[in-house]
Structures are given as structure tokens and as C-alpha cells.
mmCIF file of C-alpha atoms (C1' of nucleotides) in Angstrom:
data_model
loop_
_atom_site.group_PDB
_atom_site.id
_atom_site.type_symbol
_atom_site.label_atom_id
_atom_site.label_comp_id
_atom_site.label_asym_id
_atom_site.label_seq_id
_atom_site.Cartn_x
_atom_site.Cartn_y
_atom_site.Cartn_z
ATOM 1 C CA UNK A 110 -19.886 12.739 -18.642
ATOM 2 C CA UNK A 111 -18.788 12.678 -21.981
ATOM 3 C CA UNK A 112 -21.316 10.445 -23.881
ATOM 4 C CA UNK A 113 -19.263 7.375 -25.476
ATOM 5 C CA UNK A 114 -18.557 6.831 -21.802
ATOM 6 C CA UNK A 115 -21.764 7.104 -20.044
ATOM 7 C CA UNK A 116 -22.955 4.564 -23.287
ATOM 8 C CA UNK A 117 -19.978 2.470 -21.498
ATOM 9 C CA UNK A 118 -21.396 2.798 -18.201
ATOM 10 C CA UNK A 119 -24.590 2.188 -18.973
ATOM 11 C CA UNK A 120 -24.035 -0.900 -21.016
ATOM 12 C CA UNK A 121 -22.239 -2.347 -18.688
ATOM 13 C CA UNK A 122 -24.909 -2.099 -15.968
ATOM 14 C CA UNK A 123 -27.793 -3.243 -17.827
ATOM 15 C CA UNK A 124 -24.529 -6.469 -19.021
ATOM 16 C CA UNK A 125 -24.160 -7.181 -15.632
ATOM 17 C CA UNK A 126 -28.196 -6.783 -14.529
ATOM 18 C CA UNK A 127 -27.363 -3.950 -12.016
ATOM 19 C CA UNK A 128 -29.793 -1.081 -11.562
ATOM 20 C CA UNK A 129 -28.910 2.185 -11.931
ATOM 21 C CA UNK A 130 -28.366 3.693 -8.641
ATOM 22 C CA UNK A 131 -28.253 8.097 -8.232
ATOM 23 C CA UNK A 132 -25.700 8.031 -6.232
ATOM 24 C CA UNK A 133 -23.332 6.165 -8.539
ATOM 25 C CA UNK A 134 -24.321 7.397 -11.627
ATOM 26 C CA UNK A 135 -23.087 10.807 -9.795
ATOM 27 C CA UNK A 136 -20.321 9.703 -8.739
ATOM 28 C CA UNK A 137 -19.386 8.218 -11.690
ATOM 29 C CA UNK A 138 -19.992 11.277 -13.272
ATOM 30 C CA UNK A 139 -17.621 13.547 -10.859
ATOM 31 C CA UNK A 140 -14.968 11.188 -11.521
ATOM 32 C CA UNK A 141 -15.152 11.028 -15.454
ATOM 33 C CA UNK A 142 -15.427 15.274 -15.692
ATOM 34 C CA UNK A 143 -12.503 15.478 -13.122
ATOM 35 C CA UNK A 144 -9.251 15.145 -15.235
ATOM 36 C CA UNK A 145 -6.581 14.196 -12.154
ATOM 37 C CA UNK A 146 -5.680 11.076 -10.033
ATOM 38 C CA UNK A 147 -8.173 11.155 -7.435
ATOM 39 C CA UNK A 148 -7.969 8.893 -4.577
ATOM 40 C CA UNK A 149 -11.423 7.572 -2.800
ATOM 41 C CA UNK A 150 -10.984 10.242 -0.151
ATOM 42 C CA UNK A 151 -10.647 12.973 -2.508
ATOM 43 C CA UNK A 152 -13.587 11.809 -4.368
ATOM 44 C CA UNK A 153 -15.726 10.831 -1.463
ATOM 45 C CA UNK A 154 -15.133 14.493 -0.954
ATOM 46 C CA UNK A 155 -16.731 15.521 -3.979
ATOM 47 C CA UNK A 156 -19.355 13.493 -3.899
ATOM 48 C CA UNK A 157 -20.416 14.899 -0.413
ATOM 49 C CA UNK A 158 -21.002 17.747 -1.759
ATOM 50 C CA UNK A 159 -23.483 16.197 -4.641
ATOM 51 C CA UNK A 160 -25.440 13.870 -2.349
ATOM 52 C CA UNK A 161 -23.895 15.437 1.760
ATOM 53 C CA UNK A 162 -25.187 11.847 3.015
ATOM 54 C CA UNK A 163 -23.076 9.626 0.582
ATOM 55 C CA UNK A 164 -21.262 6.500 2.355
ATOM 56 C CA UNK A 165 -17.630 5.779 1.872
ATOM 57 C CA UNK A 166 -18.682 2.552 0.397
ATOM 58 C CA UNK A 167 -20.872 3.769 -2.451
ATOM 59 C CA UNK A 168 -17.600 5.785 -3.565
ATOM 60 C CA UNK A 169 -15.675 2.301 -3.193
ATOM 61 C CA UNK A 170 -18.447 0.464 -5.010
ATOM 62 C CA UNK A 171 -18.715 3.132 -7.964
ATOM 63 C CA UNK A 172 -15.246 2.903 -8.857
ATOM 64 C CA UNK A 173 -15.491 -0.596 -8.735
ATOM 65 C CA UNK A 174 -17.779 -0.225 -11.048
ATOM 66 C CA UNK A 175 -15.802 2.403 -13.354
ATOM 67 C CA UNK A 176 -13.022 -0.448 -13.231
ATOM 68 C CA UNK A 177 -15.253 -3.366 -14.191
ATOM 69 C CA UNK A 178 -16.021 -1.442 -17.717
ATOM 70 C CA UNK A 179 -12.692 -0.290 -18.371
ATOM 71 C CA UNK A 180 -13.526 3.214 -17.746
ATOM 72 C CA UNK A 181 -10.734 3.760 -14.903
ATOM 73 C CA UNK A 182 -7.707 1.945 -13.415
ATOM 74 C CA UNK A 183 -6.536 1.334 -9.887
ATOM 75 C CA UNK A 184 -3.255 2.586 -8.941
ATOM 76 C CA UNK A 185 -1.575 1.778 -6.011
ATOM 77 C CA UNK A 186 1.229 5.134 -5.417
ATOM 78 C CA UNK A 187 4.282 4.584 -3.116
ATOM 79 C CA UNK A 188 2.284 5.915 -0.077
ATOM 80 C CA UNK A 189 0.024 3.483 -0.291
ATOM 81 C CA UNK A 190 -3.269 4.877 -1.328
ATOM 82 C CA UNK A 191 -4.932 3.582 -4.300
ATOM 83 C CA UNK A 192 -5.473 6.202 -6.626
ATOM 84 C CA UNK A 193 -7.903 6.201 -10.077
ATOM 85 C CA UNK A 194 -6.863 7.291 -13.447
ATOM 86 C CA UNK A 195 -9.260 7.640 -16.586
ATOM 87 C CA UNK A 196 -8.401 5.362 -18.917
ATOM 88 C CA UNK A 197 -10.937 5.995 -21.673
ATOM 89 C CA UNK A 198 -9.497 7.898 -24.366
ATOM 90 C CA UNK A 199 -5.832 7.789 -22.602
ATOM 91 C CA UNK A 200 -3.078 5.784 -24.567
ATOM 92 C CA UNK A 201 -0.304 3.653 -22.093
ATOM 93 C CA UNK A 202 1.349 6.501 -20.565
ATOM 94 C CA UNK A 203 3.501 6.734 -17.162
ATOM 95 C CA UNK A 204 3.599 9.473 -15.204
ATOM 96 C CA UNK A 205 5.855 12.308 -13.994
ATOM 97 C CA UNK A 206 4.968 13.430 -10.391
ATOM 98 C CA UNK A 207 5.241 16.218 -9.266
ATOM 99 C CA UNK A 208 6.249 15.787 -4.872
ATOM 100 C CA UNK A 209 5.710 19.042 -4.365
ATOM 101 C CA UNK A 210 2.611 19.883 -5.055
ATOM 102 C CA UNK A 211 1.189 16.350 -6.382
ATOM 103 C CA UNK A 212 0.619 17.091 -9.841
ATOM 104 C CA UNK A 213 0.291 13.958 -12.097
ATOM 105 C CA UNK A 214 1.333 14.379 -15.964
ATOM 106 C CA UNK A 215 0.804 11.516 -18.096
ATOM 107 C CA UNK A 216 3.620 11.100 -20.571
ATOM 108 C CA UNK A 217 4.876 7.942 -23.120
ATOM 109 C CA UNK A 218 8.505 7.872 -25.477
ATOM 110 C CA UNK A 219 8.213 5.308 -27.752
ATOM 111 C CA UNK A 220 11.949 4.982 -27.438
ATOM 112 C CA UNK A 221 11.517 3.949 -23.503
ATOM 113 C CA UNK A 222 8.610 1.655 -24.375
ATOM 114 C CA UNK A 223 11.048 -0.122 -27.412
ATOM 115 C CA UNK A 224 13.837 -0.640 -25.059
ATOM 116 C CA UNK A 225 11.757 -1.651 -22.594
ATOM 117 C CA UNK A 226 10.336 -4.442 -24.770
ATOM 118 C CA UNK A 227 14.017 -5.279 -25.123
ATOM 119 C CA UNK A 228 14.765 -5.849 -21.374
ATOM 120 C CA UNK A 229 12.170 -8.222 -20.870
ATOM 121 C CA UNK A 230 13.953 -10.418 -23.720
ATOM 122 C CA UNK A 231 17.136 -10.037 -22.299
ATOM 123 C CA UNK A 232 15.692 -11.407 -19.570
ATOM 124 C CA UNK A 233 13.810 -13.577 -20.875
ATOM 125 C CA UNK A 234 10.325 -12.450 -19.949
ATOM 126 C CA UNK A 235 6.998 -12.600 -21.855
ATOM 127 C CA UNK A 236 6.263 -9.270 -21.193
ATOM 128 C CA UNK A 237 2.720 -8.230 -19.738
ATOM 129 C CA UNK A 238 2.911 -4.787 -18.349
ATOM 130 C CA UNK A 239 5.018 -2.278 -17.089
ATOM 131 C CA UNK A 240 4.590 1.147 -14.738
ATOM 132 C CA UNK A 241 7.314 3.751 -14.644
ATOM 133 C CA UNK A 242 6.943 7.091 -12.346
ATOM 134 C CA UNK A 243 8.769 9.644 -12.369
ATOM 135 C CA UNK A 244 9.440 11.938 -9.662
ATOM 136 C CA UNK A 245 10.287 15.457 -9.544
ATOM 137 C CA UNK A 246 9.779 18.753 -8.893
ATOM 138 C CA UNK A 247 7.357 20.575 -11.529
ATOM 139 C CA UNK A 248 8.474 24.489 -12.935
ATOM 140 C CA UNK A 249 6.244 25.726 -11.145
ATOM 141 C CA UNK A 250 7.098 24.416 -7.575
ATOM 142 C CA UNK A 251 10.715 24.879 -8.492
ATOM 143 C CA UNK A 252 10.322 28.778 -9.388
ATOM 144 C CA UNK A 253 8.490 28.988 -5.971
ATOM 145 C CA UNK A 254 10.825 26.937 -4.151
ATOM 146 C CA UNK A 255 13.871 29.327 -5.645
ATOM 147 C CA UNK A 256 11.759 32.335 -4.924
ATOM 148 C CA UNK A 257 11.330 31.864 -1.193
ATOM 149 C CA UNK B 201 26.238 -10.434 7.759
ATOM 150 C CA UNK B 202 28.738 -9.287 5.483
ATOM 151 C CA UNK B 203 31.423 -7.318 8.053
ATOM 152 C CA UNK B 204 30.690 -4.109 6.164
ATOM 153 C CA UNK B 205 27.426 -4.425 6.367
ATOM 154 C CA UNK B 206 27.723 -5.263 10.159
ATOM 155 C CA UNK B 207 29.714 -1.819 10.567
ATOM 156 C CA UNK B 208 27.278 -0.155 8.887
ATOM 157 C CA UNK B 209 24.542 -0.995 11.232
ATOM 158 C CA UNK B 210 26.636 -1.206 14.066
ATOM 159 C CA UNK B 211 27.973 2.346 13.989
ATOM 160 C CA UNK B 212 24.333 3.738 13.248
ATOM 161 C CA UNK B 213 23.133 1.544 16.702
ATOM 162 C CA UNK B 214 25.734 3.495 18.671
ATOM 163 C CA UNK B 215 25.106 6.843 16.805
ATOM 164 C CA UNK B 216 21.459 6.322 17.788
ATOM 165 C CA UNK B 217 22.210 5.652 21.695
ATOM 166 C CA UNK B 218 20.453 2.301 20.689
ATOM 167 C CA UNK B 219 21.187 -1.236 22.673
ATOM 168 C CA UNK B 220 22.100 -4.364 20.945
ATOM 169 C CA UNK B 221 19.056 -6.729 21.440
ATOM 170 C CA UNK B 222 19.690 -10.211 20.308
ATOM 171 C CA UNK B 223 16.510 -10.609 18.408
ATOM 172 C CA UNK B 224 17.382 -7.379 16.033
ATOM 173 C CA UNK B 225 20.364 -8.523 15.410
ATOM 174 C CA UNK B 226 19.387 -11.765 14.583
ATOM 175 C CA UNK B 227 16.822 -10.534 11.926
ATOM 176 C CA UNK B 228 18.620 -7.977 10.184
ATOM 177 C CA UNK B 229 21.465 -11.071 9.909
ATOM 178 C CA UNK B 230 18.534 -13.204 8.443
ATOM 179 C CA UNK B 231 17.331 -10.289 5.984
ATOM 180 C CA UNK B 232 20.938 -9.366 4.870
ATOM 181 C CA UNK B 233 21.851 -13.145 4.194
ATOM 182 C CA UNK B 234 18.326 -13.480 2.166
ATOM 183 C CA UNK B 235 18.763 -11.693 -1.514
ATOM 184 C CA UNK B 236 15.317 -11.363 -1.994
ATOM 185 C CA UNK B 237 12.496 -8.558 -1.678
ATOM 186 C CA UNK B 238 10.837 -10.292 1.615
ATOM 187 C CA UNK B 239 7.790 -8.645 3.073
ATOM 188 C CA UNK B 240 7.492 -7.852 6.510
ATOM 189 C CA UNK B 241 5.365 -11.346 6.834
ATOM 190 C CA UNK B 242 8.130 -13.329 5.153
ATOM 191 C CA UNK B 243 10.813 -12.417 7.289
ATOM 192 C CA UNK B 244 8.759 -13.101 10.064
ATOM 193 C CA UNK B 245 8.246 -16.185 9.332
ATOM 194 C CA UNK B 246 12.552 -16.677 8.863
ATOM 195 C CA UNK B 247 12.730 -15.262 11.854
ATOM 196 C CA UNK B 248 10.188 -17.241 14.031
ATOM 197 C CA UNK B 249 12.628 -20.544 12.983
ATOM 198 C CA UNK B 250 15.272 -18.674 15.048
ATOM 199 C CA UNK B 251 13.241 -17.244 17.477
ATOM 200 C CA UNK B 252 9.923 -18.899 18.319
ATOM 201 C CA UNK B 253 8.408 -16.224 20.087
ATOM 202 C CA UNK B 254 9.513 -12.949 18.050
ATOM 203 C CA UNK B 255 6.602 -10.675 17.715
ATOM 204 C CA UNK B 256 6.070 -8.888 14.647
ATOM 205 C CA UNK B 257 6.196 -5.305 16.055
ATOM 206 C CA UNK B 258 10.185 -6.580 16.323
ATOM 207 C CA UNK B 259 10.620 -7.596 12.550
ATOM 208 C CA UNK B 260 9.188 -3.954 11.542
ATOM 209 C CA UNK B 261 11.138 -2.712 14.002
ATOM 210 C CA UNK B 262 14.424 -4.076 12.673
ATOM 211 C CA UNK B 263 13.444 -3.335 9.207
ATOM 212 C CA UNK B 264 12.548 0.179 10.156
ATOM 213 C CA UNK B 265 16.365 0.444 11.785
ATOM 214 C CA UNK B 266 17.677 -1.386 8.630
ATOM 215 C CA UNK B 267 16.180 1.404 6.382
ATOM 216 C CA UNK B 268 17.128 3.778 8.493
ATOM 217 C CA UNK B 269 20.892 2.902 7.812
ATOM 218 C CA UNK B 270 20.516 2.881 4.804
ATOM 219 C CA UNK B 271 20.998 -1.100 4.581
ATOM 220 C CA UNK B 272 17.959 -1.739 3.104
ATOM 221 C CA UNK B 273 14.789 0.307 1.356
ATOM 222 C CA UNK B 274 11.053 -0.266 1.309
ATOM 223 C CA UNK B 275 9.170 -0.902 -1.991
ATOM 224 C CA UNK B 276 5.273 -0.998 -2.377
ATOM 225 C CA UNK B 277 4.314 -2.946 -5.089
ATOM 226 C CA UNK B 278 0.700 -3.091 -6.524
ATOM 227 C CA UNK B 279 -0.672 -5.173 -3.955
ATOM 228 C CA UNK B 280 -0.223 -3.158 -1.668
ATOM 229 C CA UNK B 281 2.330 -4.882 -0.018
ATOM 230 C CA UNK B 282 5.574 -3.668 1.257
ATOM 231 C CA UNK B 283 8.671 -5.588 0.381
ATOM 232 C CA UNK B 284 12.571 -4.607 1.308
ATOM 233 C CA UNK B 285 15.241 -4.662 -0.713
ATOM 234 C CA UNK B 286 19.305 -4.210 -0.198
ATOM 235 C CA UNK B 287 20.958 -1.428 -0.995
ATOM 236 C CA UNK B 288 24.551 -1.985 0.078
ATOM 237 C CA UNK B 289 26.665 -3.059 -3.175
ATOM 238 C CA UNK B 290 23.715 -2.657 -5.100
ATOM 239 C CA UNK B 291 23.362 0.358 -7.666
ATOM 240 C CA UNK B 292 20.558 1.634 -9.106
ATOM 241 C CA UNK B 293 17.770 -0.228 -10.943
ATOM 242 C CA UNK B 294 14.404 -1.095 -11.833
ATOM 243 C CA UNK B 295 12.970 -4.593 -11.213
ATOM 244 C CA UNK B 296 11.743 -7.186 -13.722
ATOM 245 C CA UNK B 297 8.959 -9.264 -11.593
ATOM 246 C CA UNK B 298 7.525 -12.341 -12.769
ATOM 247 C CA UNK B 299 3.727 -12.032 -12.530
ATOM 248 C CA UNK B 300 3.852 -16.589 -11.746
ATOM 249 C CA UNK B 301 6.161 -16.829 -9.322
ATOM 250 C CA UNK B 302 7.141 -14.035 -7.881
ATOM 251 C CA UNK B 303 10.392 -13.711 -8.492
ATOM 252 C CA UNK B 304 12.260 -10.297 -8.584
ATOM 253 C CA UNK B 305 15.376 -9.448 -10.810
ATOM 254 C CA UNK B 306 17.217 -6.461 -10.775
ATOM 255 C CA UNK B 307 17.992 -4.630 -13.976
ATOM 256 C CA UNK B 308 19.681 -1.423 -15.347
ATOM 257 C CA UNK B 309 19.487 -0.428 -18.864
ATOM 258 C CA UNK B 310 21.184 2.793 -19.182
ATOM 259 C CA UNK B 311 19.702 4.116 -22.488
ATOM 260 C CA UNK B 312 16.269 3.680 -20.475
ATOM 261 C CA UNK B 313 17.973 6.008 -17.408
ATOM 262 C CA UNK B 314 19.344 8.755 -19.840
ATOM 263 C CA UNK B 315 15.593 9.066 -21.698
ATOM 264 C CA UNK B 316 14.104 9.649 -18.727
ATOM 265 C CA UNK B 317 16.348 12.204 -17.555
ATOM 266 C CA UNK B 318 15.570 13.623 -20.946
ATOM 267 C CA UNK B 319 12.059 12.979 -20.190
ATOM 268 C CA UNK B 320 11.926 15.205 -17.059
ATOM 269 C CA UNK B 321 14.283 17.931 -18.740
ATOM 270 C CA UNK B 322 11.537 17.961 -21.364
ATOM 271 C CA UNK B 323 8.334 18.733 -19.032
ATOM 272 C CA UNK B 324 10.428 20.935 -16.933
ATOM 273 C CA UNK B 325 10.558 18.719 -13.446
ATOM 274 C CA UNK B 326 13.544 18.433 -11.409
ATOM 275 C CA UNK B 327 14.309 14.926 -11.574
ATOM 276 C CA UNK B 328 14.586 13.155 -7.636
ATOM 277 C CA UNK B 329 13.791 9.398 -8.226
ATOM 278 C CA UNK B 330 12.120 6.735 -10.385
ATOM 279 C CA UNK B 331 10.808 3.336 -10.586
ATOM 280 C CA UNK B 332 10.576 1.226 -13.275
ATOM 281 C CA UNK B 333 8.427 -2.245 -12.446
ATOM 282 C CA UNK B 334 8.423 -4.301 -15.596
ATOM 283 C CA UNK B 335 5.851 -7.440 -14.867
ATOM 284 C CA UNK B 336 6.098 -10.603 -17.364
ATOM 285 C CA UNK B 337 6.487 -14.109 -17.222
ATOM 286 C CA UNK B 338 9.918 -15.508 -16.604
ATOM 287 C CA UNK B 339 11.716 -18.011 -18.711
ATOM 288 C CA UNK B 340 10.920 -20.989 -16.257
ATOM 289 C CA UNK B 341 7.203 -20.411 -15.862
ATOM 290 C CA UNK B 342 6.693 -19.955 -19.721
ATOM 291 C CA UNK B 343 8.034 -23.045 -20.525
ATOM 292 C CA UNK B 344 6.090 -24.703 -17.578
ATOM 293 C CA UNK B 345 3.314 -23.039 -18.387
ATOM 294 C CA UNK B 346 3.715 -24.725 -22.372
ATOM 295 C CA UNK B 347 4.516 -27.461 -20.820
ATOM 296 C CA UNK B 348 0.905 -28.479 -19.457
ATOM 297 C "C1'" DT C 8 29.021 -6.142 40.725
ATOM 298 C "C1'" DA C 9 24.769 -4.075 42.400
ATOM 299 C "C1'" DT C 10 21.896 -0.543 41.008
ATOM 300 C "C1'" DA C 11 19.751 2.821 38.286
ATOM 301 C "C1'" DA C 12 18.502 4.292 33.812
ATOM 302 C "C1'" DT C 13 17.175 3.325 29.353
ATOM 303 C "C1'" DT C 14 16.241 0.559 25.364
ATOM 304 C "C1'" DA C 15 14.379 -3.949 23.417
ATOM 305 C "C1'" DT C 16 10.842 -7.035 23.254
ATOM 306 C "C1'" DG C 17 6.246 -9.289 23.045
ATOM 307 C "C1'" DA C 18 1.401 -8.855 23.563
ATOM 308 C "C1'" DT C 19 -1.990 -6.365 22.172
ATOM 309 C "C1'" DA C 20 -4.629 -2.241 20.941
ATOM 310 C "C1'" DA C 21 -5.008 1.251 17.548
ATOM 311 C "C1'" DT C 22 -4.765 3.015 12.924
ATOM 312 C "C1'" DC C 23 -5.540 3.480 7.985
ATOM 313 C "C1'" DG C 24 -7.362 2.276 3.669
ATOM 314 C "C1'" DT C 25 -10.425 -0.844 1.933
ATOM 315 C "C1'" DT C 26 -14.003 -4.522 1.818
ATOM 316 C "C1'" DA C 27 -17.944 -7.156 3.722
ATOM 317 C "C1'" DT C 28 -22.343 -7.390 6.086
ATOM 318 C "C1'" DC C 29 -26.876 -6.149 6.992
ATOM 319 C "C1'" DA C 30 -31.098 -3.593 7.233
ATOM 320 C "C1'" DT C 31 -33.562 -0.443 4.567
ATOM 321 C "C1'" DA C 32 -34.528 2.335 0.359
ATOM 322 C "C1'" DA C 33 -34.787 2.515 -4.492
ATOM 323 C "C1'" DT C 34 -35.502 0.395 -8.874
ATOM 324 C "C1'" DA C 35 -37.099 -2.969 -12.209
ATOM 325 C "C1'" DT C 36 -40.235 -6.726 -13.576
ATOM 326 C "C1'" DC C 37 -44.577 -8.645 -13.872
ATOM 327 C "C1'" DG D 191 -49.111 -1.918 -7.540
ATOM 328 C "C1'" DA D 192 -46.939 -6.372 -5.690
ATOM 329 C "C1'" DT D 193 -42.736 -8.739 -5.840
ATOM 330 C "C1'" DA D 194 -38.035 -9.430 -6.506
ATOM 331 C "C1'" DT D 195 -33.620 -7.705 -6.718
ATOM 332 C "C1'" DT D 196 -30.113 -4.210 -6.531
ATOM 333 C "C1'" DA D 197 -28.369 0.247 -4.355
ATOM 334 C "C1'" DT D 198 -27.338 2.611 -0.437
ATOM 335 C "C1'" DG D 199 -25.666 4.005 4.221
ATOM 336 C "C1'" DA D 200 -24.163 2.629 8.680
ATOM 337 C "C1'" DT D 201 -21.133 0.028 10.589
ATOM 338 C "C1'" DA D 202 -18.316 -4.065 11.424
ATOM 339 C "C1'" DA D 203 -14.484 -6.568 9.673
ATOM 340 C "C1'" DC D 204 -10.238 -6.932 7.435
ATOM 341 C "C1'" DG D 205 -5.068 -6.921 6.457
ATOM 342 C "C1'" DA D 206 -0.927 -4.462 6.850
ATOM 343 C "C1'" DT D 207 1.386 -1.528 9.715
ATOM 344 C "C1'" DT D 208 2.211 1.384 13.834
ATOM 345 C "C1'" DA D 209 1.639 2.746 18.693
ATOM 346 C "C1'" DT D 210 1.242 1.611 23.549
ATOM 347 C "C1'" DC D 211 2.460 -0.528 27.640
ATOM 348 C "C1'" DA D 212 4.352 -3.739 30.889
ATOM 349 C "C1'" DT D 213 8.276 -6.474 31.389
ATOM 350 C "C1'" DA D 214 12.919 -8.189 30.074
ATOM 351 C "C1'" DA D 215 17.448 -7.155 28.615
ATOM 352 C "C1'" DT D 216 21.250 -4.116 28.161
ATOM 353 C "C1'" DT D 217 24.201 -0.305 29.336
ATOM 354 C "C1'" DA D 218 25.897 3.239 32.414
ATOM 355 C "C1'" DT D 219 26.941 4.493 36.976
ATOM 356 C "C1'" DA D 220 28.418 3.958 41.476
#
DNA sequence: TATAATTATGATAATCGTTATCATAATATC
DNA sequence: GATATTATGATAACGATTATCATAATTATA
């Protein structure tokens, strides 16, 4: 865990008058040195490994946690499984998807973000947020896929 | 029910070896005459007017024949919700959704689709499908919302 | 038009991801 | 170290959706 967010983490804890668990502080850890889109199952997973009697709920609970100091985001994919993204140190960005292998890359264009910013005044909207995903294949499931 | 749209569903009943039960056909009519993005729950609720004692397994039935025409399309939005949209007569777009009430428009912005063609080209992905959700307030709840 | 075969329907159980509850363990405060 | 409070794990509950099963409706067959 890369220090300025552990001083995150911890700050918000002692904020909030929370103790600081091992198991969460672990988990927490896991999920900030793991640089993808993991969803609870996949980090339950690695936390099973770290602490082999770890609950589903402590996972749920730690990312709640992660969430509450701004330290990761909750997204909800297509099928329907909640997956977390870093957010410290990670601009806006959407994402191209890769649904072959389920490879996440975050990207931005400025020009897309202006012109979105545009369509919510055409329309007359105060905008808030927005989400864009793209899906594809990546190069390297495509030179696979041709190769078979 | 548009007689197209009828056809449409019609020809893909008999394709399928399926039977024409009243209560399908009487919710897909109630979803095709309803331009909106109902959930599952909110057409069940349409549909109990018409027939008191429809059971929900029959809504997500219908919807799941209605999809599988190609009449309509299932979106997951970030509460985990499903919702269903047309898709007859309607091209491609991405939705503006106010964030008050609710309320879903469609929109297309074509400089928006070409940059993210370009967008794919330029990480190397073989572009399949997007989706752009753009979440604001709407003209009508802004002013409301000054209003008070 | 009976009858047989098959799908549609409604009630309900099961499923999946997630959240809540509760008893116990760990941590912090005094 | 005693006390209070949070963290944890096991498990129940939850909401949305899907599967199962008995029965009703529809279609095919005679």
C-alpha cells in the first residue's frame, strides 16, 4: 500500500472512530497493490489466501470502507456484478473492455468529454456524471482468435 | 402493437414452435405501447391492471421472448436494476438519465460515435458495442428544484 | 370435436450477489 | 487489567431474477 493512501485509510478510521481490524487492513491492502477491476469474489479470493478463514462479509465491509474514503469506486458492469476500481491517483477515465479475455483499460479524450458536456445542454441537463464502456476485442485476443 | 411489430413477434412465436398465451401477448402489447425503459417490476405492475393474477415469472418470461426477437433489449443501470428498452425504429444511442426523476432520453451525437471508433482503433480493440449513460438533472427538475 | 401432446401460466422454491444480524474475538480507553 | 466498543466469521435475510412443478390453455392429431 502505497503510503499517501494507507495515510487515507488510516485517517479515515480513526475520523469515523473505527478500530483497525487485520483482516481489513489486509484486505485493503490486496486491493490497493492489485492494479485491475476486481469484483468481491475475485478479491475474497485473494484474501483467502492472506487470512484462509476470512468471511465474505469482511471483504464486503472492507471495500465499503475503501469507498467511504474515496480510495475505490463501485461499479456495477452489464453482468451484474459490482466491480471496484482504484480511484486514488486515477483521473475520470472510461474504459475499453476487452470480452474476450476481460481486460479493463482506462482511457479519457478530452474531445469526447467536451462534446459530451455539450449534449447535456442540448438537452438541457445540469450535468453530474457520465460512464462510457467500450467493448471490444483487445490485440491480443484478436491475434489469437485469427491464429486458431 | 404496432402491426410490424406484431409480425415481428408473431413470426418468431411460430419459428419457435411456441403457443399464443393470452397473458404474453397482452404484456408485450403493454410494453410495446409504453416508450419508456420499464423494469421487470414496472411492467408488472401494468400488467396486473389487465390481468389480476399474472405472476411475475410471466412478465420475465415475455420480456425474455421480446428480447429474444429482437423487439426489445435489456439495460442494467447502476442500481443494479434491469430496465428494457425498444429497439424496433429506434437506432443507435446512448441515454441521457435524469438523476430526479428518472426519466430516460435517447440521444445520438455522431462526432461522440466516430471518436470512439477512433478510440478503439487507437488501443488496438475490435470495436463490438458501447454505452454511453450521461446522468444530470433535467430541465424540469432544475427549475423545480430553484424553485423551492 | 374428442383426444393426445405440448406449451403457457401461476405459485413457489432456488439462485446469485450483496447486506444484515448476532455471538464472539480483537482492540482501544480508562 | 477491566470495560466498552468495534471487527470478524457464520449464517440468515434480502432483492432481483431464474428454475421447477402442477395445472390450465392451446395446438395437433385422429
Amino acid at each position: 500500500m502505497r503510503p499517501k493512501e494507507e495515510i487515507i485509510l488510516e485517517n479515515y478510521i480513526a475520523e469515523k472512530g473505527f478500530k483497525r481490524g487485520a483482516q481489513r487492513k489486509g484486505i485493503a491492502e490486496i486491493f490497493l497493490s492489485t492494479e485491475k477491476h476486481l469484483s468481491a469474489e475475485e478479491l475474497y479470493a485473494l484474501a483467502k489466501k492472506k487470512y484462509p478463514s476470512v468471511s465474505f462479509a469482511t471483504v464486503y465491509r472492507a471495500l465499503k470502507v475503501l469507498c467511504g474514503c474515496g480510495l475505490c469506486r463501485e461499479l456495477r458492469f452489464d453482468d451484474g456484478v459490482s466491480r471496484y476500481e482504484h480511484l486514488y491517483g486515477h483521473e475520470h477515465h472510461d474504459h475499453l473492455i476487452c470480452t474476450v479475455c476481460g481486460r479493463f483499460v482506462e482511457v479519457t479524450d478530452n474531445a469526447i468529454e467536451r462534446l459530451q458536456t455539450k449534449l447535456f445542454k442540448r438537452h438541457d441537463f445540469i450535468p453530474q456524471r457520465h460512464r462510457l464502456d467500450l467493448y471490444g476485442i483487445c490485440d491480443k485476443c484478436g491475434k489469437k482468435r485469427r491464429a486458431d
